[in-house]
Short mmCIF file of C-alpha atoms in Angstrom, two decimals:
data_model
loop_
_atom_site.label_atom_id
_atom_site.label_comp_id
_atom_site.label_asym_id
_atom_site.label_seq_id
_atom_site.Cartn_x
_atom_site.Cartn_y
_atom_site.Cartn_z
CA UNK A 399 0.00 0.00 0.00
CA UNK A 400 1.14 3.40 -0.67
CA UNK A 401 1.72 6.04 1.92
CA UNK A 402 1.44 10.06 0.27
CA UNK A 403 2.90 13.00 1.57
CA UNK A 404 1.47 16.00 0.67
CA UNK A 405 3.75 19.65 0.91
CA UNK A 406 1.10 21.80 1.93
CA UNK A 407 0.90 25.46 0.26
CA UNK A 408 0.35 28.68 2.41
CA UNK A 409 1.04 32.43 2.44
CA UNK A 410 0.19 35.02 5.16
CA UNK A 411 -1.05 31.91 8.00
CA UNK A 412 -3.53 30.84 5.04
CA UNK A 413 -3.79 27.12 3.12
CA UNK A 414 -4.06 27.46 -0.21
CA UNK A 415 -7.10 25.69 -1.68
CA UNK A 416 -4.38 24.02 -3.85
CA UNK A 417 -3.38 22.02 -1.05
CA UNK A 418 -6.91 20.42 -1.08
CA UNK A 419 -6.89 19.57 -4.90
CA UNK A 420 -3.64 17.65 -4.43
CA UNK A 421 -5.01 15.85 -1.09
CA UNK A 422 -8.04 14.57 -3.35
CA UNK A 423 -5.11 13.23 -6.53
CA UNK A 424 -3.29 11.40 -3.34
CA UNK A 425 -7.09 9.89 -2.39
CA UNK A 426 -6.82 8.63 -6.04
CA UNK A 427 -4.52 6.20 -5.07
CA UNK A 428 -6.57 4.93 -2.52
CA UNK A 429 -3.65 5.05 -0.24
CA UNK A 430 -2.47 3.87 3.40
CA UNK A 431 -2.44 7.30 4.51
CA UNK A 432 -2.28 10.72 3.79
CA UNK A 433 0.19 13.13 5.40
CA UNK A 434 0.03 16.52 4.72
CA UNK A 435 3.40 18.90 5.88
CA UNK A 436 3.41 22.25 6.85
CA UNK A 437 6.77 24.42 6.73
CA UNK A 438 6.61 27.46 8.59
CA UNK A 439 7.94 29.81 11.45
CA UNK A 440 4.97 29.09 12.95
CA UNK A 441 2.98 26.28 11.74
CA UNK A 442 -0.14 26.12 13.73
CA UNK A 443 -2.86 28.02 12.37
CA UNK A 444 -2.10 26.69 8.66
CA UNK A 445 -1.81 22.87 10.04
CA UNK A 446 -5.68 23.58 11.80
CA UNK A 447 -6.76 23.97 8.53
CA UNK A 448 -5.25 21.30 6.57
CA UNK A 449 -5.90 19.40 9.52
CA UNK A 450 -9.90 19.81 8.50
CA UNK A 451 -9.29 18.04 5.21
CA UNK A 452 -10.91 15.17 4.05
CA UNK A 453 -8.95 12.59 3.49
CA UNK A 454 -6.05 13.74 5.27
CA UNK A 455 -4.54 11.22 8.26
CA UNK A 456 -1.96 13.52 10.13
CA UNK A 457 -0.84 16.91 9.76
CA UNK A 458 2.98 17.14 10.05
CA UNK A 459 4.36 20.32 11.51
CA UNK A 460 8.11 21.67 11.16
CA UNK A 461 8.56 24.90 12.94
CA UNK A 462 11.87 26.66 11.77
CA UNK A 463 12.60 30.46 11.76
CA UNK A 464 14.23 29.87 8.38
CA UNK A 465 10.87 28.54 6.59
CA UNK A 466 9.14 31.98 7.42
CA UNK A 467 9.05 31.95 3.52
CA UNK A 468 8.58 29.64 0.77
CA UNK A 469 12.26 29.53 -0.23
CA UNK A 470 12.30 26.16 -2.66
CA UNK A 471 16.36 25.49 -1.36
CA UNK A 472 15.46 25.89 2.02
CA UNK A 473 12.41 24.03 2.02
CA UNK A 474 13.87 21.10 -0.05
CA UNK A 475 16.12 19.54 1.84
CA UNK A 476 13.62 18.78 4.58
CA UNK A 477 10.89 17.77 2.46
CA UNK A 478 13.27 15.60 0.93
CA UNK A 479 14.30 14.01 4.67
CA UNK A 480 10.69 13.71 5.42
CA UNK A 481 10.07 11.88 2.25
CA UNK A 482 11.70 8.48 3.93
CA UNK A 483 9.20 6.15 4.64
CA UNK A 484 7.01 7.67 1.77
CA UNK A 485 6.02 6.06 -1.29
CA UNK A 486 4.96 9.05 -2.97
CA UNK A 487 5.77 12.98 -2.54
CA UNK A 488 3.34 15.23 -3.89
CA UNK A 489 3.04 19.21 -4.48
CA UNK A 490 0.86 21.41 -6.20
CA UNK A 491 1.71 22.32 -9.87
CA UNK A 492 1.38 26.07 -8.73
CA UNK A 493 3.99 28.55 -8.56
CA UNK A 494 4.87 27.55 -5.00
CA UNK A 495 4.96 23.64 -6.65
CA UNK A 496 6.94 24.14 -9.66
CA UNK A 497 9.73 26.06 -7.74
CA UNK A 498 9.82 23.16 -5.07
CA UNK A 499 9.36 20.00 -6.14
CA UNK A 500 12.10 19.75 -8.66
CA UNK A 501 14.21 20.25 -5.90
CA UNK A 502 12.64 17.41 -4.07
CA UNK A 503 13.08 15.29 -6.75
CA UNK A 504 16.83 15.93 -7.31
CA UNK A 505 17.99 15.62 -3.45
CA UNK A 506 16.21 11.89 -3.93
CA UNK A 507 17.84 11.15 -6.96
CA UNK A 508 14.43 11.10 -8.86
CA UNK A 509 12.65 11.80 -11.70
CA UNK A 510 9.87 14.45 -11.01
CA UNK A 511 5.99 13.48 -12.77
CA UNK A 512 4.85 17.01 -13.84
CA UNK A 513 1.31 18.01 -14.17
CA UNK A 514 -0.57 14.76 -12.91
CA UNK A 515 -3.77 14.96 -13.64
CA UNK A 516 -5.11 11.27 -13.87
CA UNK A 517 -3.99 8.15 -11.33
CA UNK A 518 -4.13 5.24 -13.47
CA UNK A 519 -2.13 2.84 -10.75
CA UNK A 520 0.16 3.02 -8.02
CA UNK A 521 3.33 4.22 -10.42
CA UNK A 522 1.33 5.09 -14.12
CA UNK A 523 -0.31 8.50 -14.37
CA UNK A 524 -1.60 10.87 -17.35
CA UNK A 525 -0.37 14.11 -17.67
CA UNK A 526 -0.54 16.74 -20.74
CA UNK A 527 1.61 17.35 -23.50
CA UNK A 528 1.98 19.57 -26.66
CA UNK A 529 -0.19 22.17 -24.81
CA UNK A 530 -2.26 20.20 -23.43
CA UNK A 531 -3.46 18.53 -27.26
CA UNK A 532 -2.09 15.56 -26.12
CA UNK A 533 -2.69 13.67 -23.21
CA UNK A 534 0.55 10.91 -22.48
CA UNK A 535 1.32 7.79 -19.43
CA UNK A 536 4.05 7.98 -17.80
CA UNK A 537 5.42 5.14 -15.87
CA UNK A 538 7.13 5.61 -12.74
CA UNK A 539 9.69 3.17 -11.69
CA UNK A 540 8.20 1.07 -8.49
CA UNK A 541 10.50 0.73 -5.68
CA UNK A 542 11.49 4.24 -5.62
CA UNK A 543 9.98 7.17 -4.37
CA UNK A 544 7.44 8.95 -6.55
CA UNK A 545 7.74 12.85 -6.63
CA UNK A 546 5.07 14.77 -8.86
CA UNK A 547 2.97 17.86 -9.17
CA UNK A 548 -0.31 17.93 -9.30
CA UNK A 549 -2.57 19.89 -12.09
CA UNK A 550 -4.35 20.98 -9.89
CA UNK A 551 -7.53 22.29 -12.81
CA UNK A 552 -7.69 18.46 -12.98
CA UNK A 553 -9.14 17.33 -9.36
CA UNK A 554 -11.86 18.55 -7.21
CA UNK A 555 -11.10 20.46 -4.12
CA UNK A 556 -11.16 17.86 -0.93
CA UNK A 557 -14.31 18.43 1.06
CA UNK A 558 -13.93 19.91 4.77
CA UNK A 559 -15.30 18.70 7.59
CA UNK A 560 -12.07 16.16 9.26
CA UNK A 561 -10.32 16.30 12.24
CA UNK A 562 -6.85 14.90 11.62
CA UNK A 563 -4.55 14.94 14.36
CA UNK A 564 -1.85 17.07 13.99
CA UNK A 565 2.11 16.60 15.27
CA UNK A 566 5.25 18.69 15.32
CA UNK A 567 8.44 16.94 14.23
CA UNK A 568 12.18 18.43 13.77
CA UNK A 569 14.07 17.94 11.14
CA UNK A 570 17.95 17.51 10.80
CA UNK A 571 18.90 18.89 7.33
CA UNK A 572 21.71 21.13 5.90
CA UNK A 573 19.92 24.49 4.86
CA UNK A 574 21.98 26.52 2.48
CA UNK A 575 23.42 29.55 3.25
CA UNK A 576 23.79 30.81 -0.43
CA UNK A 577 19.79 31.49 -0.85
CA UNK A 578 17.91 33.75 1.25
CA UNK A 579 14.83 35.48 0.79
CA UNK A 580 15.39 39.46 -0.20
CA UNK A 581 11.24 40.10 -0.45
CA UNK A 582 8.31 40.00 -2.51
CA UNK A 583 7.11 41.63 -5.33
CA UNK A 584 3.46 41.21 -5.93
CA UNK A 585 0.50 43.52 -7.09
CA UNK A 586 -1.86 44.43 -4.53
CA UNK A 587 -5.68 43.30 -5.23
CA UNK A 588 -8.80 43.38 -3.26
CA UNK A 589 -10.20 40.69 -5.48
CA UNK A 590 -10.07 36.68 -5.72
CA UNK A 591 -6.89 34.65 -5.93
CA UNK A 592 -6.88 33.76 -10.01
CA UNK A 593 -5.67 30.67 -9.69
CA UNK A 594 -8.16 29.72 -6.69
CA UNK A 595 -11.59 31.82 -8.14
CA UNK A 596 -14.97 30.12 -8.53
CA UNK A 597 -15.63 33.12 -10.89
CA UNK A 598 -12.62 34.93 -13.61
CA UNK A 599 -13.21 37.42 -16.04
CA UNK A 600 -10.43 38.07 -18.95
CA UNK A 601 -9.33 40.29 -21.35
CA UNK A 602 -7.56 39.93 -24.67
CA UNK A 603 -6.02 42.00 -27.36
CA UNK A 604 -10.13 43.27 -28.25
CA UNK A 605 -10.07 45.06 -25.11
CA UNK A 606 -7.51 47.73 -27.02
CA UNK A 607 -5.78 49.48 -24.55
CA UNK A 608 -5.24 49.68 -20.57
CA UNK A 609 -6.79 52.02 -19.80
CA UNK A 610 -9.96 50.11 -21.54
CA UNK A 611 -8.82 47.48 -19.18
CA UNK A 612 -11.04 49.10 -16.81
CA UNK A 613 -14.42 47.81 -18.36
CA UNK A 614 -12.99 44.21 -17.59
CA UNK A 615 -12.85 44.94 -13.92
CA UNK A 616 -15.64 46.52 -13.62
CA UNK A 617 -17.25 43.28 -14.87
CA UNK A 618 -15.41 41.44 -12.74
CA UNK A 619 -16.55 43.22 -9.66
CA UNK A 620 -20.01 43.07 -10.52
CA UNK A 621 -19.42 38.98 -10.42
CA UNK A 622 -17.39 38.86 -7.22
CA UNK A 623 -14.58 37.63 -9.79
CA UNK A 624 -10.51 37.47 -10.58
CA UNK A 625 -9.80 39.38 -13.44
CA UNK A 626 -6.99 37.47 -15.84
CA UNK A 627 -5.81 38.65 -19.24
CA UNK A 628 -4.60 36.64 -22.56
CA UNK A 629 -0.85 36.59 -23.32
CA UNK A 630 -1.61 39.04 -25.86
CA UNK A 631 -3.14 41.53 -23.15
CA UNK A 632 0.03 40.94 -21.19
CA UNK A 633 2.72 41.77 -24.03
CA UNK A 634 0.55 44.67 -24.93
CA UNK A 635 1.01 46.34 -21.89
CA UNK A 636 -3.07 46.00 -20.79
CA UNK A 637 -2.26 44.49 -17.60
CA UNK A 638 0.73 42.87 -15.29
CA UNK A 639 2.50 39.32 -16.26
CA UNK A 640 0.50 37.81 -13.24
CA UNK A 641 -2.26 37.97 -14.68
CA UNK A 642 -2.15 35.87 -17.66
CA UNK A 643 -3.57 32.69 -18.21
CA UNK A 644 -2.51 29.94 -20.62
CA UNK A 645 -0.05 27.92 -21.05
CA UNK A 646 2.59 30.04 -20.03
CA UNK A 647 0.78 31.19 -17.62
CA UNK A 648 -1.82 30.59 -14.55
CA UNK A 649 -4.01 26.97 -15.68
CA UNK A 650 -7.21 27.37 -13.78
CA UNK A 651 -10.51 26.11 -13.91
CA UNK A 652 -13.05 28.09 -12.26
CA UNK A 653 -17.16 27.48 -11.78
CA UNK A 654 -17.50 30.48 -14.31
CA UNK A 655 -14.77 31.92 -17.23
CA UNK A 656 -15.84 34.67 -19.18
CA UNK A 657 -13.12 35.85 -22.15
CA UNK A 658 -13.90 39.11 -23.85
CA UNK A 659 -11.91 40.04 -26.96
CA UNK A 660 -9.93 37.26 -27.02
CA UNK A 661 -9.48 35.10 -30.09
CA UNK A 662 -8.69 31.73 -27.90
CA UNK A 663 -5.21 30.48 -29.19
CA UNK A 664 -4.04 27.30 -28.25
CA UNK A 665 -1.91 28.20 -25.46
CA UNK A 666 -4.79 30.15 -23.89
CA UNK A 667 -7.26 27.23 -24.19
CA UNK A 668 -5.18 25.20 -22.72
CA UNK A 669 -5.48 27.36 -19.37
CA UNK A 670 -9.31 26.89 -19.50
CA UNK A 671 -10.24 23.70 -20.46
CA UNK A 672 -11.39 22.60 -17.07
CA UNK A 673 -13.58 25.17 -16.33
CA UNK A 674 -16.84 24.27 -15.84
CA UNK A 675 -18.91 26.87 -17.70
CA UNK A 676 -17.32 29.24 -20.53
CA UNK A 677 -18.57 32.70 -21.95
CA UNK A 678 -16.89 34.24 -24.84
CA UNK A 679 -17.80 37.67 -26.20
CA UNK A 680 -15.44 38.45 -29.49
CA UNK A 681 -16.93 40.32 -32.35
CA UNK A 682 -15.96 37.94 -34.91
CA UNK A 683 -17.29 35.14 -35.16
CA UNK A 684 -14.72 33.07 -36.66
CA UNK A 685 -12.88 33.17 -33.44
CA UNK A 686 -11.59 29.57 -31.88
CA UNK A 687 -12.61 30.89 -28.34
CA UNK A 688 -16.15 29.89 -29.50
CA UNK A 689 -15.32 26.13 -30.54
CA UNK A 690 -14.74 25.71 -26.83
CA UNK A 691 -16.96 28.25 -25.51
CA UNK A 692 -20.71 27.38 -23.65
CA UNK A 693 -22.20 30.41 -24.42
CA UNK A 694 -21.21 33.23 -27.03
CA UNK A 695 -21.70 36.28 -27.36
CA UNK A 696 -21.07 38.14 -31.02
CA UNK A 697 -20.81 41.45 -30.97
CA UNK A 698 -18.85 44.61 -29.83
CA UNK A 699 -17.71 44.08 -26.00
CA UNK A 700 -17.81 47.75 -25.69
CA UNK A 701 -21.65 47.34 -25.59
CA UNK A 702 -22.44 44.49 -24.40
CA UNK A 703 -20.34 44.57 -20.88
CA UNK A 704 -21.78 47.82 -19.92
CA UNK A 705 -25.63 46.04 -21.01
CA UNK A 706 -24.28 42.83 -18.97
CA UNK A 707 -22.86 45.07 -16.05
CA UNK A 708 -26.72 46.87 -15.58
CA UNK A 709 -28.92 43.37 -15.95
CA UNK A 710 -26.40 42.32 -12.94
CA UNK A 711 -27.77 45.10 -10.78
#
């Protein structure tokens, strides 16, 4: 039987609903147990939370003034000394994910699964490729310990409601001394985490300009939504680099996804595919957004949002 840890994801004392999504790909496994690890200075309101999780069967906790922040060489070389005893190691494909787990993977000697979206046995899971047009099984080698991030678009957030018991161990690893953490630069919003949202509203190369950008938010507020952006947006100058979805940038898959003025390239669909309901407004009508696309909307976004914006109240 295999037993899962899980490298819980956190910022400001919160757990990132991320952590949740890869809790329910370990459950896919239909494992021994579930652990789920929280780094931190101070650990304990994060592992409360995680310790709610369904699914989860202990809550690790490793208190250390040098994991006040999500350094992936600092964090590393614990996970990877907590990983004995493991069969399998696994970490969100976000951000936090990406910059980690490779890391992991190394310090074991390993090769890392990326993107796992599907659990087809104990070592052989589907991930995408080629944007996402192709879906491919990989094989893990059994007998060693499996290290992967998890797509998170792909799995359900873990239901709430457990009481897992939660326990503070130490751990004796080397931290480096060349990598420290200088500070954060990140743009201030009052509105939902993109890749977390139940609701996202984007804008694309129709929008026209930033300062047009505004119509987009002001959308967005009306629905309680994350505003994102097409890479198009981005290298116009419409919006910030943290914004975009695609490919290249944030995958998500939110309850609601509406695109206006953008075309729907390849690398943008592929950020999108998993959400469950999608709205595209784009004046022509040729555009690919609309293969994918639920509902459509033809016409000029300039007149419909503001239309859309009043029947919202």
């Amino acid at each position: 039987m295999s037993k899962i840890l899980v490298v819980a994801e956190h910022l400001d004392g919160k757990l990132n609903p991320s952590t949740a999504r890869t809790v329910s790909a370990a459950q896919a496994l239909n494992p021994e147990a579930i652990d789920v690890v929280v780094l931190a200075a101070d650990p304990a309101a994060v592992a409360a939370e995680a310790a709610q999780v369904a699914g989860v069967s202990r809550v690790l906790t490793v208190a250390n003034p040098a994991n006040a922040q999500a350094i992936a060489q600092v964090l590393g070389p614990q996970v990877a000394k907590l990983a004995a005893g493991y069969s399998h190691v696994f970490g969100p494909s976000t951000t936090f994910g990406k910059d980690l787990m490779p890391v992991v993977a190394a310090l074991l000697g390993v090769n890392q699964v990326s993107d796992l979206m599907a659990v087809e046995g104990e070592y052989t899971f589907k991930r995408p490729i080629y944007a996402g047009n192709a879906i491919v099984t990989v094989q893990a080698p059994a007998g060693h310990v499996v290290v992967a991030t998890v797509r998170t678009a792909s799995w359900p957030q873990a239901a709430g409601g457990n009481s897992a018991p939660v326990e503070a161990v130490q751990v004796e690893a080397a931290l480096p001394s060349h990598t420290r953490y200088v500070g954060l630069a990140a743009g201030a919003s009052d509105r939902p985490d993109l890749q977390s949202a139940r609701r996202v509203v984007s804008g694309g190369r129709g929008v026209g300009s930033e300062e047009n950008f505004q119509i987009v938010y002001k959308l967005a507020d009306k629905l309680g939504a994350a505003v994102g952006a097409s890479r198009a947006a981005v290298d116009a100058g419409y919006c910030p680099n943290e914004m975009q979805v695609g490919q290249t940038g944030k995958i998500i898959a939110p309850e609601l996804y509406v695109a206006v003025g953008i075309s729907g390239a390849i690398q943008h669909l592929t950020g999108i595919k998993d959400a469950g309901t999608i709205v595209a407004i784009n004046k022509d009508p040729e555009a690919a957004i609309f293969e994918i696309a639920d509902i459509g909307l033809v016409g000029d976004l300039f007149a419909i949002l503001p239309e859309l914006e009043a029947a919202l109240g």
